[in-house]
Structures are given as structure tokens and as C-alpha cells.
GROMACS .gro file of N, CA and C in nm:
model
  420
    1UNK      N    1   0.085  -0.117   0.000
    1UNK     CA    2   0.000   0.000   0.000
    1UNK      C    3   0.090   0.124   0.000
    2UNK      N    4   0.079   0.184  -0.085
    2UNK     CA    5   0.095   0.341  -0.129
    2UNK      C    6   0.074   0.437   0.015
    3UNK      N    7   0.124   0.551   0.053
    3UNK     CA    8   0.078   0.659   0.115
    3UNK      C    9  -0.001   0.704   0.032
    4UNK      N   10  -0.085   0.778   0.139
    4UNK     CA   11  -0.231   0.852   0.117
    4UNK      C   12  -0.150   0.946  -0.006
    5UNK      N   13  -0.220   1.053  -0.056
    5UNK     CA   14  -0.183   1.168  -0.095
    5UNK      C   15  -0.046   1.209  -0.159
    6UNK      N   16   0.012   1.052  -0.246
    6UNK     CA   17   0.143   1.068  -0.297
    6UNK      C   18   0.085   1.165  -0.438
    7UNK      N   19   0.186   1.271  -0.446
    7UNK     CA   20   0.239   1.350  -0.581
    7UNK      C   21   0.321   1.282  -0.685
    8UNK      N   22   0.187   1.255  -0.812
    8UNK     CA   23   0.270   1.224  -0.966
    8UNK      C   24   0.198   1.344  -1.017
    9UNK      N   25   0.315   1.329  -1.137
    9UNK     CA   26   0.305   1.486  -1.221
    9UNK      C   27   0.242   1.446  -1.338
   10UNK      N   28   0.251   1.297  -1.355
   10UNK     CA   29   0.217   1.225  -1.528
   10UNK      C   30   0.096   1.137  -1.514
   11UNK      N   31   0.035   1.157  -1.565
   11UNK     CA   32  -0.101   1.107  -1.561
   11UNK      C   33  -0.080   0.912  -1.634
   12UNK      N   34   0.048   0.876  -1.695
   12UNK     CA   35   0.100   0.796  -1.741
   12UNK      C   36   0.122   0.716  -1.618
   13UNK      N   37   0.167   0.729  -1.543
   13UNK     CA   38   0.231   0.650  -1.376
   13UNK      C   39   0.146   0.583  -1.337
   14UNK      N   40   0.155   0.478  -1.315
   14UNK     CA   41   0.081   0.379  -1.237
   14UNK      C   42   0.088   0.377  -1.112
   15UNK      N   43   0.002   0.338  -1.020
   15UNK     CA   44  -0.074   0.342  -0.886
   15UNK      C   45   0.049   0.225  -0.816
   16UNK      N   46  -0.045   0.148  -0.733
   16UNK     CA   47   0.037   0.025  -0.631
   16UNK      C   48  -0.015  -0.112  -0.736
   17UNK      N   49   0.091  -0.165  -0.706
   17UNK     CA   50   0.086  -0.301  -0.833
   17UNK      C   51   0.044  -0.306  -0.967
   18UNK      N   52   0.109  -0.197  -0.997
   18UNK     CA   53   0.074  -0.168  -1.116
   18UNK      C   54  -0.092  -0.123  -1.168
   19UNK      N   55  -0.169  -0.096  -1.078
   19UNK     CA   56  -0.329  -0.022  -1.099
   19UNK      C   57  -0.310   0.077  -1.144
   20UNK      N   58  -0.443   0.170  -1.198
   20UNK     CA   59  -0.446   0.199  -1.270
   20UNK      C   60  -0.546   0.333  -1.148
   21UNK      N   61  -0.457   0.444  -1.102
   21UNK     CA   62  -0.506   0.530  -0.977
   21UNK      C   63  -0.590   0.587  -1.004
   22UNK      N   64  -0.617   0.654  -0.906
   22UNK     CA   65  -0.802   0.726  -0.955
   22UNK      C   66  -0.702   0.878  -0.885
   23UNK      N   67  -0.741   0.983  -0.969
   23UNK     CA   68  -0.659   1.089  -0.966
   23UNK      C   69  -0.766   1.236  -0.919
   24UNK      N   70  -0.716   1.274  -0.879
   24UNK     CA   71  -0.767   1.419  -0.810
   24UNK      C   72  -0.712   1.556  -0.826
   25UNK      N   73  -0.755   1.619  -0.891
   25UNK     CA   74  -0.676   1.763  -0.888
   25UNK      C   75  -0.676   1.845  -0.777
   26UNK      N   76  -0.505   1.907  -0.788
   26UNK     CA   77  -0.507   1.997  -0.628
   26UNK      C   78  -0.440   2.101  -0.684
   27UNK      N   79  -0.485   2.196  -0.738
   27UNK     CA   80  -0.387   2.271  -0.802
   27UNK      C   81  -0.353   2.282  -0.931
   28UNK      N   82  -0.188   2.286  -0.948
   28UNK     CA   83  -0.128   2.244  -1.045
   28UNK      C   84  -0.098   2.092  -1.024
   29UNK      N   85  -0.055   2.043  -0.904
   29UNK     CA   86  -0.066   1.908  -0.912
   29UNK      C   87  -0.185   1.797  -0.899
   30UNK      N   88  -0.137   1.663  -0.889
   30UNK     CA   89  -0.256   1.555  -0.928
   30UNK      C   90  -0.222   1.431  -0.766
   31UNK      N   91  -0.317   1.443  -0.715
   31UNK     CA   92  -0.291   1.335  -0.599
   31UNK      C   93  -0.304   1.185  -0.668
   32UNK      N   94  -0.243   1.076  -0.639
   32UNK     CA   95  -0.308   1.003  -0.682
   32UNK      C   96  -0.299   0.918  -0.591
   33UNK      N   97  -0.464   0.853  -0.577
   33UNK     CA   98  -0.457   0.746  -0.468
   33UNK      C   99  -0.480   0.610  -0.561
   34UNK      N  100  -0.374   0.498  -0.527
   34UNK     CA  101  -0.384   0.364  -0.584
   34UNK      C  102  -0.594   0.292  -0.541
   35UNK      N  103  -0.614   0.229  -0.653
   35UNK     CA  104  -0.757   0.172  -0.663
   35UNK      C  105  -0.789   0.106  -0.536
   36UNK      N  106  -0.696   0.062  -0.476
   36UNK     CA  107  -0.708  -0.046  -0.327
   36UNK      C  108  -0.725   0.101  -0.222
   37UNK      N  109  -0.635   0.185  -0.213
   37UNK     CA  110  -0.726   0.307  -0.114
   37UNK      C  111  -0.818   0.306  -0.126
   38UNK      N  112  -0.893   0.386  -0.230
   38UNK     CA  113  -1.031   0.460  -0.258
   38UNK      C  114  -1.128   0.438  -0.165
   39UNK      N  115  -1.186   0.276  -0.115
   39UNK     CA  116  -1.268   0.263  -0.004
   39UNK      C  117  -1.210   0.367   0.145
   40UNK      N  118  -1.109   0.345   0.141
   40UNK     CA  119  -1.056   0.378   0.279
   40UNK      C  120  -1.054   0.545   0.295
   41UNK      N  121  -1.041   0.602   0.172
   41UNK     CA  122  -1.006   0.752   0.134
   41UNK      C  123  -1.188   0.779   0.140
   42UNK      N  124  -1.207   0.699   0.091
   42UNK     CA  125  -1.391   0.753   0.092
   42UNK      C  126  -1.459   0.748   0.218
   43UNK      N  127  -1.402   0.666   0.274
   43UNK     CA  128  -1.482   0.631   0.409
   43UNK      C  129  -1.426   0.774   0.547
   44UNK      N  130  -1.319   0.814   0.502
   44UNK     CA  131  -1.217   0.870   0.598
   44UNK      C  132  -1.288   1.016   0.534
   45UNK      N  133  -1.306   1.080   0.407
   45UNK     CA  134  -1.378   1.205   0.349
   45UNK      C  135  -1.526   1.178   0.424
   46UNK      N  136  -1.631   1.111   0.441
   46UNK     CA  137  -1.735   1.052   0.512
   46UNK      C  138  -1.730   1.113   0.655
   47UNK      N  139  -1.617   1.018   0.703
   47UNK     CA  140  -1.604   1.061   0.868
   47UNK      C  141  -1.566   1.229   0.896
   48UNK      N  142  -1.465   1.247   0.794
   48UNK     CA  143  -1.475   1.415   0.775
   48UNK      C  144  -1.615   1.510   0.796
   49UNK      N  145  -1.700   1.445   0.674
   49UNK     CA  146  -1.796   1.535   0.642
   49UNK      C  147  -1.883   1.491   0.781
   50UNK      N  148  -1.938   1.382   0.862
   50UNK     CA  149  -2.032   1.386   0.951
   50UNK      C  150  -1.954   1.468   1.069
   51UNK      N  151  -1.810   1.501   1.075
   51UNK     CA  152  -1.756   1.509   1.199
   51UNK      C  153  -1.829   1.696   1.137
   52UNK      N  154  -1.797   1.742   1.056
   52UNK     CA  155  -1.862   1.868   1.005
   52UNK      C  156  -1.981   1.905   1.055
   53UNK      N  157  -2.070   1.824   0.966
   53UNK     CA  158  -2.180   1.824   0.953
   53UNK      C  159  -2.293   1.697   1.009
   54UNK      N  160  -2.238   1.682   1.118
   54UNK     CA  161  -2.286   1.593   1.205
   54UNK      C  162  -2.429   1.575   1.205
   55UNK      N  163  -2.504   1.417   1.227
   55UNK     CA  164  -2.627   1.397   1.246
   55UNK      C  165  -2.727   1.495   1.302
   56UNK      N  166  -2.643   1.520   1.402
   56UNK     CA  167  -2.740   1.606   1.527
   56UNK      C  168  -2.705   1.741   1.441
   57UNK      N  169  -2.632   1.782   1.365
   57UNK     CA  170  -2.608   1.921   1.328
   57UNK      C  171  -2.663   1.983   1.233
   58UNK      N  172  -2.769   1.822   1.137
   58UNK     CA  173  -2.834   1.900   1.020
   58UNK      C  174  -2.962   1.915   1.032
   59UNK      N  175  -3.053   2.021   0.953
   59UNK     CA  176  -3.142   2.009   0.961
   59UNK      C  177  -3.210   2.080   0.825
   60UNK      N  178  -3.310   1.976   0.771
   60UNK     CA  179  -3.356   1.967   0.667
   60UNK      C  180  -3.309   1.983   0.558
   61UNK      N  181  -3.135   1.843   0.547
   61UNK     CA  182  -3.019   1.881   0.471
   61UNK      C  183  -2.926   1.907   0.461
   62UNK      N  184  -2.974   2.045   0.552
   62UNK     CA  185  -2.831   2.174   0.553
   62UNK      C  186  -2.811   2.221   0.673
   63UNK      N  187  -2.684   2.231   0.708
   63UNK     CA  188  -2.642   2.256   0.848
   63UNK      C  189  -2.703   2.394   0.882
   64UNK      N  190  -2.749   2.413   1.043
   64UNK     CA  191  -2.782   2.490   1.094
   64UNK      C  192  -2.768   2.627   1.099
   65UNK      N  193  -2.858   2.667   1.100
   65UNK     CA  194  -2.796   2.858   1.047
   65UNK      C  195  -2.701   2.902   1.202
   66UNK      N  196  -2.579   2.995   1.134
   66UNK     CA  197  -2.469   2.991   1.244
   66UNK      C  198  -2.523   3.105   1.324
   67UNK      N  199  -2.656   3.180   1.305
   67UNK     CA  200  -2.690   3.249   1.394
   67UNK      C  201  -2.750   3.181   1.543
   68UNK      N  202  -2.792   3.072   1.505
   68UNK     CA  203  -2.843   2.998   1.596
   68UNK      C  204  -2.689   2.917   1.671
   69UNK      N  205  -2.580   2.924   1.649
   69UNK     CA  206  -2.481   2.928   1.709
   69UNK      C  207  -2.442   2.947   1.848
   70UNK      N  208  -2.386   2.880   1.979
   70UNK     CA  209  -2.367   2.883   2.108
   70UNK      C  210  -2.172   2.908   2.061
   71UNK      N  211  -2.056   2.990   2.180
   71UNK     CA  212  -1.953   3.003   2.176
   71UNK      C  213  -1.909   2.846   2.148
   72UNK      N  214  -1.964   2.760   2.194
   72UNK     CA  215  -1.928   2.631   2.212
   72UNK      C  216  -1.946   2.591   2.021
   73UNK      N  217  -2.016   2.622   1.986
   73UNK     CA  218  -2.022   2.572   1.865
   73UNK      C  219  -1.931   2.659   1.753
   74UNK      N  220  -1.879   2.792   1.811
   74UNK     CA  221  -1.808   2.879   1.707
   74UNK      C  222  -1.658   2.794   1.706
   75UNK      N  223  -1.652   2.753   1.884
   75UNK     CA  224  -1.543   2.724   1.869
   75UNK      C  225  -1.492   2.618   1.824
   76UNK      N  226  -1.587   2.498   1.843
   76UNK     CA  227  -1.611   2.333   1.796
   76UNK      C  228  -1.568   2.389   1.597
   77UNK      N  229  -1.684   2.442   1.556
   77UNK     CA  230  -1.653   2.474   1.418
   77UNK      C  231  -1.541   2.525   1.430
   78UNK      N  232  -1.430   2.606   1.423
   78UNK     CA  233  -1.286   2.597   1.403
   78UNK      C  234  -1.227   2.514   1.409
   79UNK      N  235  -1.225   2.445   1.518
   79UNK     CA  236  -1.115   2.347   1.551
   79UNK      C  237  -1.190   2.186   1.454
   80UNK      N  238  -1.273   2.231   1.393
   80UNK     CA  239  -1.321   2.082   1.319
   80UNK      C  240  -1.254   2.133   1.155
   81UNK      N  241  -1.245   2.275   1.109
   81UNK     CA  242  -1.192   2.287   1.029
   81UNK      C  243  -1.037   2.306   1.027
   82UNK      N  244  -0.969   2.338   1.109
   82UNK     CA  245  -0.867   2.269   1.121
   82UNK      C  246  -0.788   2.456   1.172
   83UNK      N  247  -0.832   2.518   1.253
   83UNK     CA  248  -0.800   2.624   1.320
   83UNK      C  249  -0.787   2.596   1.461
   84UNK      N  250  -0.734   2.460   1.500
   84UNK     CA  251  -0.719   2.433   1.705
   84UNK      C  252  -0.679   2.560   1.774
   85UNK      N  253  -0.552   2.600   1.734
   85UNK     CA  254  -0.501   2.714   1.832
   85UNK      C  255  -0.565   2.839   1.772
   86UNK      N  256  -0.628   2.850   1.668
   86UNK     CA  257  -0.690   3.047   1.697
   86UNK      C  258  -0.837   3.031   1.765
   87UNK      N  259  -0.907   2.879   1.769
   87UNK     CA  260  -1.035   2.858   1.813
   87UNK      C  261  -1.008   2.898   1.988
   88UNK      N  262  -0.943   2.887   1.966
   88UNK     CA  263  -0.948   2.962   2.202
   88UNK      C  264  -0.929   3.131   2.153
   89UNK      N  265  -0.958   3.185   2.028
   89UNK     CA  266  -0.969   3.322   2.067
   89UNK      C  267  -1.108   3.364   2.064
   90UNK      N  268  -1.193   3.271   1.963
   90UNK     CA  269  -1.333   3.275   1.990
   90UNK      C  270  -1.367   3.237   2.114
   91UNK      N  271  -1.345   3.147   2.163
   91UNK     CA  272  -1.379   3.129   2.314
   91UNK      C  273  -1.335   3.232   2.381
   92UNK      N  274  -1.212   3.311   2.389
   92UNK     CA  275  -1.153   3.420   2.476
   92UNK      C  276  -1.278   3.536   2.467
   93UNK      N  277  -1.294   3.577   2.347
   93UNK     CA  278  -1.396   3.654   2.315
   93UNK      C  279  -1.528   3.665   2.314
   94UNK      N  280  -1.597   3.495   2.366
   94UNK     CA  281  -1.714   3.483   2.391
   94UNK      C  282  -1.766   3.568   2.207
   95UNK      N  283  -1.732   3.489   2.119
   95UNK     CA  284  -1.783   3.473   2.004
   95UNK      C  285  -1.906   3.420   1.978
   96UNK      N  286  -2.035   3.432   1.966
   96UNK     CA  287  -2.113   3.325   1.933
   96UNK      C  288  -2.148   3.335   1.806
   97UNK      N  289  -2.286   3.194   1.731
   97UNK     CA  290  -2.324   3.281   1.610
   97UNK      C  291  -2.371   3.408   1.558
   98UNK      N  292  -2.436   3.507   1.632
   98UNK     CA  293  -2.469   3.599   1.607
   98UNK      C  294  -2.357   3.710   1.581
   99UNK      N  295  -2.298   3.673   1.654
   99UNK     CA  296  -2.123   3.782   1.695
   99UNK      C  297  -2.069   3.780   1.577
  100UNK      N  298  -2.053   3.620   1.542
  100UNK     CA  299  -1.919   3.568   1.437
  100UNK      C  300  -2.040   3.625   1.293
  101UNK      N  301  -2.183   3.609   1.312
  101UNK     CA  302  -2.218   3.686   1.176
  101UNK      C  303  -2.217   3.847   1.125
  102UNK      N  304  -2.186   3.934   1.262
  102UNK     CA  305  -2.125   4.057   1.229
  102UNK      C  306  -2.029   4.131   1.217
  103UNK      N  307  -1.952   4.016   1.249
  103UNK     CA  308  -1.759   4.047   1.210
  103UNK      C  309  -1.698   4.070   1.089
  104UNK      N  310  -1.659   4.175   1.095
  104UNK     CA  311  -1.584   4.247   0.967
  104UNK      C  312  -1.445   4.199   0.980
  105UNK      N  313  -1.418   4.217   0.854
  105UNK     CA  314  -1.287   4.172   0.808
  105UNK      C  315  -1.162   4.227   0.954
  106UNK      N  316  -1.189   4.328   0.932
  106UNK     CA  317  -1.088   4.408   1.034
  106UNK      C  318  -1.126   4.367   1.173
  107UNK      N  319  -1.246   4.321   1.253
  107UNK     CA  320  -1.239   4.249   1.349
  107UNK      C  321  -1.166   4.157   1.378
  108UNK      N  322  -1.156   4.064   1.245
  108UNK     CA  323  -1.111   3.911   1.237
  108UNK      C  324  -0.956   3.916   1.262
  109UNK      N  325  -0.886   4.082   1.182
  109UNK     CA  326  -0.742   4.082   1.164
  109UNK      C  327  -0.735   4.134   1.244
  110UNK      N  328  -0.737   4.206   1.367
  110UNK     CA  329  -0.710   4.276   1.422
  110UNK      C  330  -0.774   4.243   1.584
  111UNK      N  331  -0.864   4.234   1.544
  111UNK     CA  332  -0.982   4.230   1.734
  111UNK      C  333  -0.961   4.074   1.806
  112UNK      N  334  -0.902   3.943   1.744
  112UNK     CA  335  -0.911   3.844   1.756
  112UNK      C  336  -0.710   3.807   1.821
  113UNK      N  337  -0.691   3.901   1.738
  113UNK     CA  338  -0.497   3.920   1.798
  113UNK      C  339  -0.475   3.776   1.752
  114UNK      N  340  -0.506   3.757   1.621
  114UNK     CA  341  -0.415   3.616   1.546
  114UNK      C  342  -0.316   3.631   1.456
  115UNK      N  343  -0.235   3.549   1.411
  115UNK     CA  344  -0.133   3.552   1.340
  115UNK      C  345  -0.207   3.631   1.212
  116UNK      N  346  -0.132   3.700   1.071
  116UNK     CA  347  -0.247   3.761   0.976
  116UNK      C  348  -0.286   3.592   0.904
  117UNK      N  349  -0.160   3.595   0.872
  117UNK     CA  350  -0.227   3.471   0.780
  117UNK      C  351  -0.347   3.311   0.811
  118UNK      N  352  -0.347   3.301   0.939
  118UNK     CA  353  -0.443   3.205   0.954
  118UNK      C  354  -0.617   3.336   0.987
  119UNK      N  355  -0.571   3.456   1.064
  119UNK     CA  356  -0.665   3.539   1.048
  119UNK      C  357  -0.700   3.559   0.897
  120UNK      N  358  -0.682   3.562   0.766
  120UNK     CA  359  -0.663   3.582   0.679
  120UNK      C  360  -0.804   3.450   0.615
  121UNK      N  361  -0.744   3.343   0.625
  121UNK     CA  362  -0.803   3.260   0.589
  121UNK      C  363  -0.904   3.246   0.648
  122UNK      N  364  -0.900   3.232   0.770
  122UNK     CA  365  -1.018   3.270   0.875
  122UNK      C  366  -1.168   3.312   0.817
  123UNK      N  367  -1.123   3.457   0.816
  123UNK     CA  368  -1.214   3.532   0.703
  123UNK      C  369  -1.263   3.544   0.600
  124UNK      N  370  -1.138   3.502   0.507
  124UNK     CA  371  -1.211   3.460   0.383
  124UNK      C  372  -1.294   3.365   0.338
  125UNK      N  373  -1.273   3.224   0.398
  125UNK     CA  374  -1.316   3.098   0.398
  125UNK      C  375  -1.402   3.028   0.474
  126UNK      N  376  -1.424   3.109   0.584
  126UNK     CA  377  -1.535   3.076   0.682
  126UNK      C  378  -1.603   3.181   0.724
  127UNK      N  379  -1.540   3.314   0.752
  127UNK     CA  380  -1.657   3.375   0.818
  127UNK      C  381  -1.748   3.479   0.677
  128UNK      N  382  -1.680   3.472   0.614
  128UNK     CA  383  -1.724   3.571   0.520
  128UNK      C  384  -1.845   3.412   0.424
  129UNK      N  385  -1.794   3.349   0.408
  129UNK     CA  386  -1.898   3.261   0.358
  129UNK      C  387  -2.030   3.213   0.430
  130UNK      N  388  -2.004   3.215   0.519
  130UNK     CA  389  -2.096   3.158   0.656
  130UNK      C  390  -2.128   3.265   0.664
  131UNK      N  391  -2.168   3.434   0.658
  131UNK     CA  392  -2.217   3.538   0.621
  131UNK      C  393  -2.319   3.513   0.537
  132UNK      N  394  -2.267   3.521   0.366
  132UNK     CA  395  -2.338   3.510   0.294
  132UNK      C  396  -2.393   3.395   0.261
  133UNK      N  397  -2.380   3.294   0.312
  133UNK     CA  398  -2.507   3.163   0.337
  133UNK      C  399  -2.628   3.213   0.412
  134UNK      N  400  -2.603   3.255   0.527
  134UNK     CA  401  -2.701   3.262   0.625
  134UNK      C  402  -2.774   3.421   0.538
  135UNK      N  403  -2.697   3.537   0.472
  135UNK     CA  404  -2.779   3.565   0.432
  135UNK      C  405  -2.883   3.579   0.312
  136UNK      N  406  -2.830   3.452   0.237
  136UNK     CA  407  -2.911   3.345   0.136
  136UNK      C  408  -3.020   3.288   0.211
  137UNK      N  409  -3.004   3.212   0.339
  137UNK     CA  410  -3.107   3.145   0.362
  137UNK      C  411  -3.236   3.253   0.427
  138UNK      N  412  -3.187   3.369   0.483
  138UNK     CA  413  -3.286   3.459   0.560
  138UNK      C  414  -3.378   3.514   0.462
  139UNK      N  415  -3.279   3.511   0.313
  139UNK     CA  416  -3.391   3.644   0.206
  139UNK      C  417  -3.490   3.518   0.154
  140UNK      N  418  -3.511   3.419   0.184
  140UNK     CA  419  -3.549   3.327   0.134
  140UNK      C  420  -3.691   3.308   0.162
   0.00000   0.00000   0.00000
């Protein structure tokens, strides 16, 4: 068995025992996981997505509007997307959903006292989206 997430550049290269990999774009490069992963890679993206979007967390589909959000859940959501150490500044700050849906950019860089670049991403990728979801689902 192959490591997870090995880098080929040639779409020509063969997988583990000579298979024939099932390929993924990341970029400019191509992951390729050998045919004998795939169950295991699927099952492990699965456990990802319920650890996300957990049983108890959906409702009618689609995860819960983040206004309806407790600090406990601003901070759970970070650290499930993969922010452990800036998620204790939402907790420091007593963040909840309502809070985290009126935070401006410059809150995020500045009011939260995080590094820029994980503040950075922060914002762009979660709070600013999780914004304009919730205010998709309200005009609705």
C-alpha cells in the first residue's frame, strides 16, 4: 500500500501493483490514490464530512444557520476545520453565532490578535462565507 496523498506529475504512472489510480486535482498538481485506497479515502472524506456536519447538526439537509450558534459551537466549528489554536480566541472573546455573523474583516485581523495569515483565511473561507449563506437562507 501506497501513502495517502502521494504526488505524480504524469497522468501515465501507475498506482500500487501496477493499478491503474483514480486521480484528483489539487492545483497544479494531481494526488493520486492507488484503486485499493479509494474505499478507505472515501470512508475517511465521510467521517470528515459527519464530523462537520454531524447527524445532530443538520437540519432539513443543511447545516444549521450559524446564527443559531452557542460560543461552544463557534469554537467546535474551528477546531473541526482545522483552526485548534486560533479557536481559544473565539472562546476568549465569547464569540457566538450571532457575533461571528457581524464580524468584519478588520475584526477578524485585528480584534481576535491572530497571526495575519491564519486570520486571513479565517475570514475569507469561513466567516465571510458563513455570512453570505445565512444571508441566502434569511432572504429566502
Amino acid at each position: 500500500m501506497t501513502p495517502l496523498g502521494h504526488y505524480r506529475k504524469s497522468s501515465s504512472d501507475l498506482g500500487a501493483e501496477g493499478q491503474r489510480p483514480t486521480w484528483f486535482e489539487r492545483g497544479r498538481w494531481l494526488i493520486v490514490i492507488p484503486g485499493d485506497e479509494i474505499p478507505y479515502v472515501l470512508s475517511c472524506l465521510k467521517l470528515k464530512l459527519r464530523v462537520i456536519h454531524g447527524a445532530s447538526l443538520v437540519e432539513n439537509g443543511r447545516p444549521p444557520d450559524p446564527a443559531d450558534w452557542a460560543v461552544t459551537d463557534v469554537v467546535n466549528y474551528f477546531r473541526t476545520v482545522g483552526f485548534e489554536e486560533q479557536a481559544h480566541a473565539f472562546q476568549e472573546q465569547e464569540i457566538d453565532g450571532k457575533s461571528l455573523l457581524l464580524m468584519t474583516r478588520n475584526d477578524v485581523l485585528t480584534g481576535l490578535s491572530l497571526k495575519l495569515g491564519p486570520a486571513l483565511k479565517i475570514y475569507e473561507y469561513h466567516v465571510k462565507p458563513l455570512q453570505t449563506q445565512h444571508l441566502k437562507n434569511t432572504s429566502l
